[in-house]
Amino acid sequence: MSEGPPGGEPRSPSTGGASDAADRPPTGRLAPSPTGRLHLGHARSFLLAWCSARARGGRVVLRVDDLDGPRCREEFVAGLLEDLDWLGLDWDGPPARQSEHGAAYAAALERLEARGALYACVCTRAEIRSARSAPQAGAGEARYPGTCRDRHADAAAAEAATGRTAGLRLRVPAGPVVVRDALAGESAHDVAAEVGDFLVARRDGAVAYQLAVVVDDDLQGVDEVIRGDDLLPSAARQALLMDLLDVPRPRWAHVPLLTDAAGTRLAKRTDALALASLRAAGVDPRAVVGWLAEVSGQPASPRATPAELLASFDLQRLPRAPVPVPDDVVERLRARG
Ligand code: GLU
């Protein structure tokens, strides 16, 4: 769907991406957010992304996702570099930072504007929440009801008329967006019904995550994206943006998450499972890698380096269900070496 303005037609799966990317060495990426210490869940996604690219002779780039202003801290940037190094994961070239991509984000916004794909919005979060007629199933995210669609000529007019700063939203076409995923297969996402016209530039002037990652991955030549499956619905939004910006879709593989023993996803605050805590507890990083390989269906010794996994690495062996982390995982890891 790269021809013409976004319309109401259903989308069909892209034929590019997966098959093209399979033929040449991929460029994968590690894209941590410096909003906390990395834990076992991050380590697993990064290990899989690294192995998948390296096992096929590909490149791996590192990008620090530091857009989220106040939540991002330099000490966490230093921490994640230390943690990746401890695990034995490397990358090609200097680390990129989202905070240095401002010009590329502005250019992408201009291209979307020029296609008539955006409109200015002055709604606050509280207004969007109160406009909801009924709670939506699942995610706590409110669907944008389209209040500002066709209301203002542009951002300047919206700001002059309302005295508020304006953000920019994508005019999301009706109908399903089909995402092809190397693990989850094909899934259809009705973005218009689920989240509606989503923000690409926030009212505080920052570019929104959905657009940022599309631009970042394109800038860094990334054609394989392996990350947690909580981001699968985001892939549909990103696919819409990629199509409008004529950016090819990557090979996506969304990995079921690690959970705690009760089945709840690991949060960054799970301090005991932070790699820094494991290191402080005397855990050998090769024990972490060996255990992560084992719960990811990869043949490995109890202790292994990431490089030792490459010869037999196969992403398709990954279990398609979340992996509970046993309560005594620290003792188990220590017992490995
Ligand atoms: N930096 C994001 C995170 O840590 C990941 C972004 C992405 O993979 O698209 O959740």
Coordinates of C-alpha atoms and ligand atoms in Angstrom, one line a residue:
M1 CA 0.0 0.0 0.0
S2 CA 2.5 2.6 -0.9
E3 CA 0.4 4.2 -3.7
G4 CA -2.1 6.9 -3.1
P5 CA -3.4 8.3 0.2
P6 CA -4.6 5.9 2.9
G7 CA -8.0 4.7 1.9
G8 CA -10.6 2.3 3.3
E9 CA -9.4 -0.8 1.6
P10 CA -8.4 -3.9 3.5
R11 CA -4.8 -4.7 3.5
S12 CA -3.2 -7.9 2.2
P13 CA 0.0 -9.4 3.5
S14 CA 3.2 -7.9 2.2
T15 CA 5.0 -10.3 0.0
G16 CA 8.3 -8.6 0.7
G17 CA 10.3 -8.8 3.9
A18 CA 10.3 -12.3 5.1
S19 CA 11.2 -14.1 1.9
D20 CA 13.6 -11.5 0.6
A21 CA 15.4 -11.2 3.9
A22 CA 15.8 -14.9 4.2
D23 CA 18.1 -14.9 1.2
R24 CA 20.8 -12.6 2.4
P25 CA 22.6 -12.2 5.8
P26 CA 20.2 -10.2 7.9
T27 CA 20.8 -7.0 10.0
G28 CA 19.3 -7.6 13.4
R29 CA 19.1 -5.2 16.3
L30 CA 19.2 -4.8 20.0
A31 CA 17.0 -1.9 21.0
P32 CA 17.0 -1.5 24.8
S33 CA 15.3 1.4 26.6
P34 CA 17.5 2.9 29.3
T35 CA 14.6 3.2 31.8
G36 CA 15.8 0.5 34.2
R37 CA 18.2 -2.3 34.5
L38 CA 18.0 -5.2 32.0
H39 CA 16.6 -8.4 33.4
L40 CA 16.5 -12.1 32.3
G41 CA 13.6 -11.3 29.9
H42 CA 15.5 -8.7 28.0
A43 CA 18.5 -11.0 28.0
R44 CA 16.5 -13.7 26.3
S45 CA 15.1 -11.4 23.5
F46 CA 18.5 -10.0 22.9
L47 CA 20.2 -13.4 22.9
L48 CA 17.7 -14.7 20.3
A49 CA 18.0 -11.5 18.2
W50 CA 21.8 -11.8 18.3
C51 CA 21.9 -15.5 17.5
S52 CA 19.4 -15.3 14.7
A53 CA 21.4 -12.7 12.9
R54 CA 24.9 -14.0 13.7
A55 CA 24.0 -17.6 12.9
R56 CA 23.3 -16.5 9.3
G57 CA 26.5 -14.3 9.1
G58 CA 24.4 -11.2 9.7
R59 CA 25.1 -7.9 11.4
V60 CA 23.7 -6.8 14.7
V61 CA 23.3 -3.1 15.5
L62 CA 22.6 -1.5 18.9
R63 CA 20.2 1.3 19.4
V64 CA 19.5 3.0 22.7
D65 CA 15.8 3.9 22.8
D66 CA 16.2 7.0 24.8
L67 CA 13.2 9.0 23.5
D68 CA 11.2 8.7 26.7
G69 CA 12.7 11.9 28.2
P70 CA 12.5 11.9 32.0
R71 CA 12.4 8.1 32.4
C72 CA 15.7 7.6 30.5
R73 CA 18.8 7.9 32.6
E74 CA 22.5 7.8 31.7
E75 CA 23.3 5.4 34.4
F76 CA 20.9 2.9 32.7
V77 CA 22.7 3.4 29.4
A78 CA 26.0 2.6 31.1
G79 CA 24.3 -0.4 32.8
L80 CA 22.9 -1.9 29.6
L81 CA 26.2 -1.7 27.9
E82 CA 27.8 -3.4 30.8
D83 CA 25.1 -6.1 30.9
L84 CA 25.3 -6.9 27.2
D85 CA 29.0 -7.1 27.4
W86 CA 28.8 -9.4 30.5
L87 CA 26.4 -11.7 28.5
G88 CA 28.9 -11.9 25.6
L89 CA 26.7 -10.0 23.1
D90 CA 28.4 -7.7 20.7
W91 CA 27.3 -5.4 17.9
D92 CA 28.6 -3.7 14.8
G93 CA 29.4 0.0 14.7
P94 CA 28.9 2.6 17.4
P95 CA 25.6 2.4 19.3
A96 CA 22.9 4.7 17.8
R97 CA 20.6 6.8 20.0
Q98 CA 17.0 7.8 19.2
S99 CA 17.7 11.2 20.7
E100 CA 20.1 11.8 17.8
H101 CA 17.6 11.0 15.1
G102 CA 15.5 14.2 15.3
A103 CA 16.1 15.3 11.7
A104 CA 15.1 11.9 10.3
Y105 CA 11.9 11.9 12.4
A106 CA 11.1 15.4 11.1
A107 CA 11.7 14.3 7.5
A108 CA 9.4 11.3 8.0
L109 CA 6.7 13.5 9.5
E110 CA 7.0 15.8 6.5
R111 CA 6.6 12.9 4.1
L112 CA 3.5 11.6 5.9
E113 CA 2.1 15.2 5.9
A114 CA 2.7 15.5 2.2
R115 CA 0.7 12.3 1.6
G116 CA -2.2 13.8 3.5
A117 CA -1.9 11.0 6.1
L118 CA -1.8 13.1 9.2
Y119 CA -4.0 15.6 11.1
A120 CA -3.5 17.8 14.0
C121 CA -5.0 16.8 17.4
V122 CA -5.3 18.9 20.6
C123 CA -7.1 16.3 22.7
T124 CA -5.7 15.5 26.1
R125 CA -5.5 11.9 27.4
A126 CA -8.2 12.7 30.0
E127 CA -10.6 13.8 27.2
I128 CA -9.9 10.7 25.2
R129 CA -10.5 8.5 28.2
S130 CA -13.8 10.2 29.0
A131 CA -15.0 10.0 25.4
R132 CA -14.8 6.2 25.6
S133 CA -18.4 4.9 25.7
A134 CA -17.5 1.6 27.1
P135 CA -14.3 -0.1 28.4
Q136 CA -12.5 -1.9 25.6
A137 CA -11.5 -5.5 25.8
G138 CA -8.0 -6.3 26.7
A139 CA -5.4 -3.5 26.6
G140 CA -5.8 -0.5 28.8
E141 CA -5.2 1.7 25.8
A142 CA -8.1 4.0 24.9
R143 CA -9.2 4.0 21.2
Y144 CA -9.0 7.5 19.8
P145 CA -12.5 8.4 18.7
G146 CA -11.5 10.7 15.9
T147 CA -12.5 13.9 17.6
C148 CA -10.0 16.1 15.8
R149 CA -10.2 14.4 12.4
D150 CA -11.2 16.9 9.7
R151 CA -11.5 19.6 12.4
H152 CA -8.4 21.8 11.9
A153 CA -6.6 22.7 8.7
D154 CA -3.2 22.1 10.2
A155 CA -1.3 22.2 13.5
A156 CA -1.0 26.0 13.4
A157 CA -4.7 26.4 12.9
A158 CA -5.5 23.9 15.6
E159 CA -3.2 25.8 18.1
A160 CA -4.6 29.2 17.1
A161 CA -8.2 28.0 17.5
T162 CA -7.8 26.2 20.8
G163 CA -4.8 27.8 22.5
R164 CA -3.4 24.3 23.0
T165 CA -0.4 22.7 21.5
A166 CA -1.2 20.1 18.8
G167 CA 0.1 16.6 18.2
L168 CA -0.2 14.7 14.9
R169 CA -2.2 11.6 14.3
L170 CA -2.2 9.1 11.5
R171 CA -5.5 8.7 9.5
V172 CA -5.8 5.0 10.0
P173 CA -7.7 3.3 7.2
A174 CA -10.5 0.9 8.1
G175 CA -9.9 -2.8 7.7
P176 CA -7.4 -5.4 8.8
V177 CA -3.6 -5.0 8.7
V178 CA -2.0 -8.4 8.2
V179 CA 1.3 -9.0 9.9
R180 CA 3.5 -11.9 8.9
D181 CA 5.6 -13.2 11.8
A182 CA 8.3 -15.9 11.7
L183 CA 7.0 -17.4 15.0
A184 CA 3.3 -16.3 15.3
G185 CA 2.5 -16.8 11.6
E186 CA 0.0 -14.4 10.0
S187 CA -2.3 -12.3 12.2
A188 CA -4.8 -9.6 11.3
H189 CA -5.1 -6.5 13.3
D190 CA -7.9 -4.0 13.0
V191 CA -5.9 -1.0 14.0
A192 CA -8.8 1.4 13.2
A193 CA -11.1 -0.5 15.6
E194 CA -8.5 -1.3 18.2
V195 CA -6.6 2.0 18.7
G196 CA -8.0 4.3 16.0
D197 CA -5.9 7.1 14.6
F198 CA -2.8 6.9 16.7
L199 CA -0.2 9.6 17.5
V200 CA 2.9 9.9 15.5
A201 CA 4.0 13.2 17.1
R202 CA 3.0 13.9 20.7
R203 CA 1.6 17.2 22.0
D204 CA 4.9 17.8 23.8
G205 CA 6.6 17.7 20.4
A206 CA 8.3 14.3 20.9
V207 CA 8.0 11.8 18.1
A208 CA 5.9 8.8 19.1
Y209 CA 7.4 5.4 19.6
Q210 CA 5.5 3.8 16.6
L211 CA 7.1 6.2 14.1
A212 CA 10.5 6.4 15.8
V213 CA 11.2 2.7 15.5
V214 CA 10.2 2.6 11.9
V215 CA 12.6 5.5 11.1
D216 CA 15.4 4.1 13.3
D217 CA 15.3 0.6 11.8
D218 CA 15.3 2.0 8.3
L219 CA 18.2 4.4 9.2
Q220 CA 20.3 1.5 10.6
G221 CA 19.4 -0.9 7.7
V222 CA 17.6 -3.3 10.1
D223 CA 15.7 -6.0 8.2
E224 CA 15.1 -8.5 11.1
V225 CA 13.3 -7.5 14.2
I226 CA 13.1 -10.0 17.1
R227 CA 11.5 -8.7 20.3
G228 CA 8.8 -9.5 22.9
D229 CA 5.4 -10.5 21.7
D230 CA 3.8 -7.7 23.7
L231 CA 4.8 -5.6 20.7
L232 CA 3.0 -7.7 18.0
P233 CA 0.0 -5.3 17.9
S234 CA 2.5 -2.4 17.5
A235 CA 3.9 -4.2 14.4
A236 CA 0.6 -3.6 12.6
R237 CA 0.8 0.1 13.3
Q238 CA 4.4 0.2 12.2
A239 CA 3.4 -1.7 9.0
L240 CA 1.0 1.0 8.2
L241 CA 3.7 3.6 8.6
M242 CA 6.3 1.6 6.7
D243 CA 3.9 1.2 3.7
L244 CA 3.2 5.0 3.7
L245 CA 6.9 5.8 3.9
D246 CA 7.9 3.1 1.3
V247 CA 10.0 1.3 3.9
P248 CA 10.2 -2.4 3.4
R249 CA 8.8 -4.5 6.3
P250 CA 11.4 -6.4 8.3
R251 CA 11.3 -10.1 9.1
W252 CA 9.5 -10.0 12.3
A253 CA 9.7 -12.6 15.1
H254 CA 7.8 -11.8 18.2
V255 CA 9.0 -13.9 21.1
P256 CA 6.7 -15.1 23.9
L257 CA 7.8 -13.5 27.1
L258 CA 9.3 -14.8 30.2
T259 CA 6.9 -14.6 33.2
D260 CA 7.3 -15.0 36.9
A261 CA 6.3 -18.3 38.4
A262 CA 2.7 -17.0 38.7
G263 CA 2.6 -16.2 34.9
T264 CA 2.8 -12.4 35.2
R265 CA 5.2 -10.7 32.7
L266 CA 8.5 -9.6 34.2
A267 CA 8.7 -5.9 34.9
K268 CA 11.9 -3.9 34.9
R269 CA 11.5 -3.7 38.6
T270 CA 12.0 -7.4 39.1
D271 CA 15.3 -6.5 40.7
A272 CA 16.2 -10.0 41.7
L273 CA 16.2 -11.0 38.0
A274 CA 18.2 -8.0 36.9
L275 CA 21.4 -9.1 35.2
A276 CA 23.3 -6.8 37.6
S277 CA 21.8 -8.6 40.6
L278 CA 22.7 -12.0 39.1
R279 CA 26.2 -10.8 38.5
A280 CA 26.4 -9.5 42.1
A281 CA 25.1 -12.9 43.3
G282 CA 28.0 -14.6 41.7
V283 CA 26.1 -16.1 38.7
D284 CA 28.3 -17.0 35.7
P285 CA 27.0 -15.3 32.5
R286 CA 27.5 -18.6 30.7
A287 CA 25.0 -20.2 33.1
V288 CA 22.5 -17.5 32.2
V289 CA 23.1 -18.1 28.5
G290 CA 22.9 -21.9 28.9
W291 CA 19.6 -21.6 30.8
L292 CA 18.1 -19.1 28.3
A293 CA 19.1 -21.4 25.4
E294 CA 17.5 -24.4 27.2
V295 CA 14.1 -22.6 27.8
S296 CA 14.3 -21.4 24.2
G297 CA 14.5 -25.0 22.8
Q298 CA 18.1 -24.7 21.7
P299 CA 20.6 -27.5 22.3
A300 CA 23.3 -26.2 24.7
S301 CA 25.5 -27.1 27.6
P302 CA 24.4 -25.9 31.0
R303 CA 27.0 -23.2 30.5
A304 CA 27.6 -21.6 27.1
T305 CA 28.6 -18.5 25.4
P306 CA 26.3 -16.9 22.8
A307 CA 28.9 -17.8 20.2
E308 CA 28.7 -21.5 21.1
L309 CA 25.0 -21.5 20.3
L310 CA 25.4 -20.4 16.7
A311 CA 26.2 -23.7 15.1
S312 CA 22.9 -25.3 16.0
F313 CA 20.7 -22.2 16.4
D314 CA 17.2 -22.5 15.0
L315 CA 14.6 -19.9 15.9
Q316 CA 11.8 -22.3 14.9
R317 CA 12.6 -24.5 17.9
L318 CA 11.4 -21.7 20.2
P319 CA 8.4 -22.8 22.4
R320 CA 5.3 -20.8 21.4
A321 CA 4.2 -20.3 25.0
P322 CA 5.4 -17.9 27.7
V323 CA 8.2 -19.3 29.8
P324 CA 7.7 -19.1 33.6
V325 CA 10.9 -18.4 35.5
P326 CA 11.1 -20.6 38.6
D327 CA 11.2 -18.8 42.0
D328 CA 14.6 -20.4 42.7
V329 CA 16.2 -19.5 39.4
V330 CA 19.1 -17.7 41.1
E331 CA 20.0 -20.8 43.0
R332 CA 19.6 -22.9 39.9
L333 CA 21.8 -20.6 37.9
R334 CA 24.5 -20.6 40.6
A335 CA 24.4 -24.4 40.6
R336 CA 25.3 -24.4 37.0
G337 CA 28.7 -22.9 37.6
Ligands
GLU1 N1 13.0 -0.1 23.2 C1 11.8 -0.9 23.2 C2 11.6 -1.7 24.5 O1 12.6 -1.8 25.2 C3 11.7 -1.9 22.0 C4 11.3 -1.2 20.8 C5 11.1 -2.2 19.7 O2 11.7 -3.3 19.7 O3 10.5 -1.9 18.7 O4 10.5 -2.1 24.8

